[in-house]
């Protein structure tokens, strides 16, 4: 069976990201070592154009990813994760990222295809000097009073799928269901 027929059968002839049913084509998820259905997704022309030209991103189009993040196919999960990371300034996109789960191998694949960030920004480091990346899981090393939320984040609490901010000393994450900004010096990468 060809890659195209495998993908069309897998996706029921709908875009695997937005569920559109017209102008579908194979998209190989970078980095591409060899062509296969497992390393590809079937997407529509609108999704392809916005992936290839990030400056044309229409945030509302990508709200469809609330279904795609639950796909059983790693290639679909990778593309959903990458698009949500590009839109992470949108609250709804960050909420979807917080809900998303990928195994370590799939997460590494997703991170491998992301564009390199500018090197002039200092890295965000945890209490041990380990570099933190968006999507990492960290653990609190100290009880922290969360101002305005009325609770204390306890030592040992895991904060999953963190986001980096423009300030290298701060990270964002969910603690007790509340999105908060935390100091990276009180975090340890898990």
XYZ file of C-alpha atoms in Angstrom:
190
model
C 0.000 0.000 0.000
C 1.383 3.454 -0.891
C 2.035 6.168 1.722
C -0.810 8.246 0.302
C -3.380 5.434 0.421
C -2.241 4.460 3.941
C -2.639 8.049 5.143
C -6.013 8.529 3.428
C -7.303 5.369 5.063
C -5.862 6.412 8.448
C -7.414 9.897 8.346
C -10.705 8.928 6.680
C -9.886 11.396 3.852
C -9.781 14.401 6.214
C -6.976 16.739 7.231
C -5.360 15.206 10.309
C -4.997 18.646 11.887
C -8.209 20.544 11.060
C -10.518 17.835 9.590
C -11.018 19.672 6.274
C -11.879 17.274 3.460
C -10.587 19.146 0.391
C -7.151 19.704 -1.162
C -5.390 17.056 0.926
C -1.738 16.224 0.446
C 1.050 14.358 2.233
C 3.234 16.415 4.570
C 6.447 14.780 5.777
C 7.099 15.817 9.366
C 10.655 17.147 9.685
C 13.311 16.120 10.280
C 12.822 13.566 7.509
C 15.234 10.648 7.405
C 13.089 8.414 5.222
C 9.602 8.704 3.738
C 6.976 6.644 5.505
C 3.374 6.919 6.631
C 4.543 6.909 10.266
C 6.627 10.054 9.636
C 3.948 11.865 7.614
C 0.530 13.448 8.022
C -2.264 14.143 5.570
C -3.080 17.858 5.686
C -5.133 20.376 3.751
C -3.812 23.280 1.699
C -4.700 25.865 4.383
C -2.739 24.042 7.098
C 0.210 23.463 4.748
C 0.388 27.139 3.741
C 0.349 28.301 7.364
C 2.953 25.734 8.416
C 5.266 26.719 5.557
C 4.670 30.473 6.043
C 4.465 31.040 9.829
C 4.016 34.788 9.343
C 0.538 34.035 7.909
C -0.653 32.082 10.981
C -4.348 32.523 11.679
C -4.677 31.619 15.374
C -8.407 30.913 15.079
C -7.835 28.311 12.353
C -5.684 26.296 14.764
C -8.341 26.014 17.473
C -9.118 22.734 15.683
C -6.079 21.202 17.388
C -8.171 20.398 20.479
C -9.018 17.124 18.714
C -5.644 16.521 17.033
C -3.697 16.500 20.303
C -5.438 13.232 21.186
C -4.474 11.480 17.946
C -2.922 8.041 18.468
C -0.408 8.811 15.675
C 2.913 10.375 16.771
C 3.305 12.400 13.541
C -0.039 14.135 14.186
C 0.891 14.750 17.835
C 4.220 16.284 16.751
C 2.575 18.704 14.319
C -0.119 19.674 16.850
C 2.564 20.299 19.520
C 4.657 22.420 17.143
C 1.715 24.547 16.035
C 0.528 25.061 19.611
C 4.046 26.116 20.604
C 4.065 28.690 17.821
C 0.762 29.997 19.201
C 1.690 29.663 22.891
C 1.020 33.377 23.486
C -2.673 32.511 23.004
C -4.209 31.346 26.291
C -6.279 28.600 24.639
C -3.173 27.238 22.847
C -1.204 27.129 26.088
C -4.122 25.378 27.792
C -4.110 22.705 25.058
C -0.334 22.291 25.444
C -0.842 21.797 29.176
C -3.375 19.020 28.476
C -1.252 17.292 25.873
C 0.748 14.162 26.648
C 3.459 12.663 24.433
C 5.966 9.956 25.222
C 9.601 11.096 25.478
C 10.604 9.858 22.018
C 7.725 11.733 20.344
C 8.487 14.904 22.339
C 12.140 14.753 21.253
C 10.996 14.440 17.629
C 8.689 17.440 18.093
C 11.480 19.561 19.580
C 13.952 18.487 16.868
C 11.876 20.138 14.151
C 11.396 23.468 15.898
C 13.314 26.451 14.537
C 16.355 27.457 16.538
C 15.837 30.415 18.811
C 18.064 33.477 18.741
C 21.293 32.813 20.606
C 21.469 36.364 22.018
C 18.858 35.499 24.675
C 20.402 33.923 27.780
C 19.120 30.402 28.504
C 16.665 29.639 31.303
C 18.447 27.503 33.898
C 17.147 25.506 36.851
C 18.685 25.567 40.346
C 21.444 23.169 39.214
C 22.319 25.144 36.080
C 20.549 22.691 33.752
C 19.044 24.332 30.690
C 15.232 24.339 30.641
C 13.222 24.059 27.423
C 9.547 24.657 26.691
C 7.624 21.457 27.410
C 9.971 20.249 30.167
C 8.766 19.009 33.534
C 10.260 20.620 36.637
C 9.908 20.020 40.370
C 9.683 22.729 43.038
C 12.595 22.639 45.507
C 10.962 25.020 47.999
C 7.439 25.874 49.223
C 6.336 28.977 47.282
C 3.486 31.315 48.214
C 1.509 32.039 45.043
C 0.481 35.668 45.342
C -3.071 36.434 44.257
C -4.057 32.759 44.064
C -4.349 32.158 47.805
C -2.331 28.951 48.074
C 1.191 27.705 48.640
C 2.858 25.540 45.995
C 4.485 22.759 48.012
C 8.042 21.524 47.637
C 8.157 18.445 45.408
C 5.221 19.558 43.239
C 5.766 18.627 39.578
C 5.048 21.335 37.020
C 4.593 19.710 33.600
C 4.884 21.186 30.129
C 6.408 24.505 31.194
C 6.601 27.576 28.973
C 9.560 29.911 28.815
C 9.109 33.668 29.044
C 11.125 36.564 27.688
C 12.764 36.783 31.134
C 15.265 33.899 31.500
C 14.671 33.814 35.276
C 10.934 33.060 34.909
C 8.947 30.089 33.654
C 5.191 29.615 33.315
C 3.317 26.509 34.308
C 0.212 25.137 36.005
C 0.154 24.505 39.742
C -3.122 23.312 41.313
C -4.887 24.097 38.017
C -3.748 27.737 38.064
C -1.350 29.154 35.481
C 1.460 30.920 37.363
C 4.863 32.487 36.750
C 7.623 30.852 38.801
C 11.276 31.674 39.391
C 13.513 29.136 37.650
C 16.004 29.224 40.562
C 13.388 27.329 42.669
C 12.944 24.601 40.021
C 14.791 21.375 39.329
C 14.446 19.708 35.937
C 12.825 16.268 36.291
